[in-house]
Amino acid sequence: MKKLSDLKEKSKGKIISLERPAISDSQITELLELGFYPGAIVECQSYQPSLEKMVLMIGGTIVGLRVEDCKHIIIESN
């Protein structure tokens, strides 16, 4: 299994799980509201190493997440 932070630009993956102990309940709620739930397809639009951010498309919405948070989202790459 890979982490969302491992996803390369313009590639997609399917979310398998969120690492509950590593992510707070409020962050889990926010991620679920944004569409980051098991089974959802996510695409890396860009990776900004200087900002430590990833720009992702999920469910037709573009979202920016910190790379540190992406390390706690388990994916299966396509």
Coordinates of N, CA, C and O in Angstrom, one line a residue:
M1 N 0.8 -1.2 0.0 CA 0.0 0.0 0.0 C 0.9 1.3 0.0 O 1.9 1.3 0.6
K2 N 0.4 2.3 -0.7 CA 1.1 3.5 -0.7 C 0.4 4.6 0.1 O -0.8 4.4 0.4
K3 N 1.1 5.7 0.3 CA 0.5 6.8 1.0 C 0.2 7.9 -0.1 O 0.8 7.9 -1.2
L4 N -0.8 8.7 0.2 CA -1.2 9.7 -0.7 C 0.0 10.6 -1.0 O 0.1 11.1 -2.2
S5 N 0.9 10.8 -0.1 CA 2.0 11.7 -0.3 C 3.0 11.1 -1.3 O 3.8 11.8 -1.9
D6 N 2.9 9.8 -1.7 CA 3.7 9.1 -2.7 C 3.2 9.3 -4.1 O 3.9 9.0 -5.0
L7 N 2.0 9.8 -4.2 CA 1.3 10.0 -5.5 C 2.1 11.0 -6.4 O 2.4 12.1 -5.9
K8 N 2.4 10.7 -7.6 CA 3.1 11.6 -8.5 C 2.1 12.5 -9.2 O 0.9 12.2 -9.3
E9 N 2.6 13.6 -9.7 CA 1.8 14.6 -10.4 C 1.1 13.9 -11.6 O 1.7 13.1 -12.3
K10 N -0.2 14.2 -11.8 CA -1.0 13.7 -12.9 C -1.3 12.2 -12.8 O -1.8 11.6 -13.7
S11 N -1.1 11.6 -11.6 CA -1.5 10.2 -11.4 C -2.6 10.2 -10.4 O -2.9 11.1 -9.6
K12 N -3.3 9.0 -10.4 CA -4.5 8.8 -9.6 C -4.3 7.7 -8.7 O -3.5 6.8 -8.9
G13 N -5.1 7.7 -7.6 CA -5.2 6.6 -6.7 C -6.5 6.5 -6.0 O -7.3 7.4 -6.1
K14 N -6.8 5.3 -5.5 CA -8.1 5.1 -4.8 C -7.8 5.1 -3.3 O -6.9 4.3 -2.8
I15 N -8.5 5.8 -2.5 CA -8.3 5.9 -1.1 C -8.8 4.5 -0.4 O -9.9 4.1 -0.7
I16 N -7.9 4.0 0.3 CA -8.2 2.7 1.0 C -8.6 3.0 2.5 O -9.6 2.4 3.0
S17 N -7.8 3.8 3.2 CA -8.2 4.2 4.6 C -7.5 5.4 5.0 O -6.5 5.9 4.4
L18 N -7.9 5.9 6.1 CA -7.3 7.1 6.8 C -6.7 6.5 8.1 O -7.4 5.7 8.8
E19 N -5.5 6.9 8.4 CA -4.9 6.4 9.7 C -5.4 7.1 10.9 O -5.0 8.2 11.2
R20 N -6.4 6.5 11.5 CA -7.1 7.1 12.6 C -6.2 7.6 13.7 O -6.4 8.8 14.2
P21 N -5.3 6.9 14.2 CA -4.5 7.4 15.4 C -3.7 8.6 15.0 O -3.4 9.4 15.9
A22 N -3.3 8.7 13.8 CA -2.4 9.8 13.4 C -3.1 11.1 13.0 O -2.5 12.2 12.9
I23 N -4.4 11.0 12.8 CA -5.2 12.2 12.4 C -6.3 12.4 13.4 O -7.0 11.5 13.9
S24 N -6.4 13.7 13.9 CA -7.4 14.0 14.9 C -8.8 13.9 14.4 O -9.1 13.8 13.2
D25 N -9.7 13.7 15.3 CA -11.2 13.6 15.0 C -11.7 14.8 14.1 O -12.4 14.6 13.2
S26 N -11.2 16.0 14.4 CA -11.7 17.1 13.7 C -11.1 17.1 12.3 O -11.8 17.4 11.3
Q27 N -9.9 16.6 12.1 CA -9.3 16.5 10.8 C -10.0 15.4 10.0 O -10.2 15.6 8.8
I28 N -10.3 14.3 10.6 CA -11.1 13.2 10.0 C -12.4 13.8 9.4 O -12.8 13.5 8.3
T29 N -13.1 14.5 10.2 CA -14.4 15.1 9.8 C -14.2 16.0 8.6 O -15.0 15.9 7.6
E30 N -13.2 16.9 8.6 CA -13.0 17.8 7.5 C -12.6 17.0 6.2 O -13.1 17.3 5.2
L31 N -11.8 16.0 6.4 CA -11.4 15.2 5.2 C -12.6 14.4 4.6 O -12.8 14.4 3.4
L32 N -13.4 13.9 5.5 CA -14.6 13.2 5.0 C -15.6 14.2 4.3 O -16.1 13.8 3.3
E33 N -15.7 15.4 4.8 CA -16.6 16.4 4.2 C -16.1 16.8 2.9 O -16.8 17.2 2.0
L34 N -14.7 16.8 2.7 CA -14.1 17.1 1.4 C -14.2 16.0 0.4 O -13.8 16.2 -0.8
G35 N -14.6 14.8 0.8 CA -14.7 13.6 -0.1 C -13.6 12.6 0.1 O -13.5 11.7 -0.7
F36 N -12.7 12.8 1.1 CA -11.6 11.8 1.3 C -12.1 10.6 2.1 O -11.9 10.6 3.3
Y37 N -12.8 9.7 1.5 CA -13.4 8.6 2.2 C -12.9 7.3 1.4 O -12.6 7.4 0.2
P38 N -12.9 6.2 2.0 CA -12.5 4.9 1.3 C -13.3 4.7 0.0 O -14.5 4.8 0.0
G39 N -12.6 4.4 -1.0 CA -13.2 4.2 -2.3 C -13.1 5.4 -3.3 O -13.3 5.2 -4.5
A40 N -12.9 6.5 -2.7 CA -12.9 7.7 -3.6 C -11.6 7.8 -4.4 O -10.5 7.3 -3.9
I41 N -11.7 8.3 -5.6 CA -10.5 8.4 -6.5 C -10.0 9.8 -6.4 O -10.7 10.8 -6.4
V42 N -8.7 9.9 -6.2 CA -8.0 11.2 -6.0 C -6.9 11.3 -7.0 O -6.2 10.3 -7.3
E43 N -6.7 12.5 -7.6 CA -5.6 12.8 -8.6 C -4.8 13.9 -8.1 O -5.2 14.9 -7.6
C44 N -3.5 13.7 -8.2 CA -2.5 14.7 -7.8 C -2.4 15.7 -8.9 O -1.9 15.4 -10.0
Q45 N -2.8 16.9 -8.7 CA -2.7 18.0 -9.8 C -1.3 18.6 -9.8 O -0.7 18.8 -10.8
S46 N -0.8 18.8 -8.6 CA 0.6 19.3 -8.5 C 1.1 19.1 -7.1 O 0.4 18.9 -6.1
Y47 N 2.5 19.1 -7.0 CA 3.2 18.9 -5.7 C 4.1 20.1 -5.6 O 4.8 20.4 -6.5
Q48 N 3.9 20.8 -4.5 CA 4.7 22.0 -4.2 C 5.7 21.8 -3.0 O 5.3 22.1 -1.9
P49 N 6.9 21.3 -3.3 CA 7.8 20.9 -2.2 C 8.2 22.1 -1.4 O 8.3 22.0 -0.2
S50 N 8.3 23.3 -2.0 CA 8.7 24.5 -1.2 C 7.7 24.9 -0.2 O 8.0 25.4 0.8
L51 N 6.4 24.6 -0.5 CA 5.3 24.9 0.4 C 4.8 23.7 1.2 O 4.0 23.9 2.1
E52 N 5.4 22.6 0.9 CA 5.0 21.3 1.5 C 3.5 21.0 1.4 O 2.9 20.7 2.3
K53 N 3.0 21.3 0.2 CA 1.6 21.1 -0.1 C 1.4 20.3 -1.4 O 2.3 20.2 -2.3
M54 N 0.3 19.6 -1.4 CA -0.2 18.9 -2.6 C -1.5 19.4 -3.0 O -2.3 19.7 -2.2
V55 N -1.7 19.6 -4.3 CA -2.9 20.1 -4.9 C -3.6 18.9 -5.5 O -3.0 18.2 -6.4
L56 N -4.8 18.5 -5.0 CA -5.4 17.3 -5.4 C -6.8 17.5 -5.9 O -7.5 18.5 -5.5
M57 N -7.3 16.7 -6.8 CA -8.6 16.7 -7.3 C -9.4 15.5 -6.8 O -8.9 14.4 -7.0
I58 N -10.5 15.7 -6.1 CA -11.3 14.6 -5.6 C -12.7 15.0 -5.8 O -13.2 16.1 -5.3
G59 N -13.5 14.2 -6.4 CA -14.9 14.4 -6.7 C -15.2 15.7 -7.4 O -16.2 16.4 -7.1
G60 N -14.3 16.1 -8.3 CA -14.5 17.3 -9.1 C -14.1 18.6 -8.3 O -14.2 19.7 -8.9
T61 N -13.6 18.4 -7.1 CA -13.1 19.6 -6.3 C -11.6 19.6 -6.2 O -11.0 18.5 -6.0
I62 N -11.0 20.8 -6.3 CA -9.6 20.9 -6.1 C -9.3 21.3 -4.7 O -9.9 22.3 -4.2
V63 N -8.4 20.6 -4.0 CA -8.1 20.8 -2.6 C -6.6 20.8 -2.4 O -5.9 20.0 -3.0
G64 N -6.1 21.7 -1.5 CA -4.7 21.7 -1.2 C -4.6 21.1 0.2 O -5.3 21.5 1.1
L65 N -3.7 20.1 0.3 CA -3.4 19.5 1.6 C -1.9 19.6 1.9 O -1.1 19.5 1.0
R66 N -1.6 19.6 3.2 CA -0.2 19.5 3.6 C 0.3 18.1 3.3 O -0.4 17.1 3.5
V67 N 1.6 18.0 2.9 CA 2.2 16.7 2.6 C 2.2 15.9 3.9 O 1.9 14.7 3.8
E68 N 2.4 16.5 5.0 CA 2.3 15.7 6.3 C 1.0 15.0 6.5 O 1.0 13.9 7.0
D69 N -0.1 15.7 6.2 CA -1.4 15.1 6.3 C -1.6 14.0 5.3 O -2.2 12.9 5.6
C70 N -1.1 14.2 4.1 CA -1.2 13.1 3.0 C -0.5 11.8 3.4 O -0.8 10.8 2.9
K71 N 0.5 11.9 4.3 CA 1.2 10.7 4.7 C 0.4 9.8 5.5 O 0.8 8.6 5.7
H72 N -0.8 10.2 6.0 CA -1.7 9.4 6.8 C -2.9 8.9 6.1 O -3.9 8.5 6.7
I73 N -2.9 9.1 4.7 CA -4.0 8.6 3.9 C -3.4 7.5 3.0 O -2.5 7.7 2.2
I74 N -4.0 6.3 3.2 CA -3.5 5.1 2.5 C -4.2 5.0 1.2 O -5.5 5.1 1.1
I75 N -3.5 4.8 0.1 CA -4.1 4.7 -1.3 C -3.6 3.4 -2.0 O -2.6 2.8 -1.6
E76 N -4.4 3.1 -3.0 CA -4.0 2.0 -4.0 C -3.8 2.8 -5.3 O -4.8 3.4 -5.7
S77 N -2.6 2.8 -5.9 CA -2.5 3.6 -7.1 C -2.9 2.8 -8.3 O -2.9 1.6 -8.4
N78 N -3.4 3.6 -9.3 CA -4.0 3.0 -10.5 C -2.9 3.0 -11.6 O -2.0 3.6 -11.6

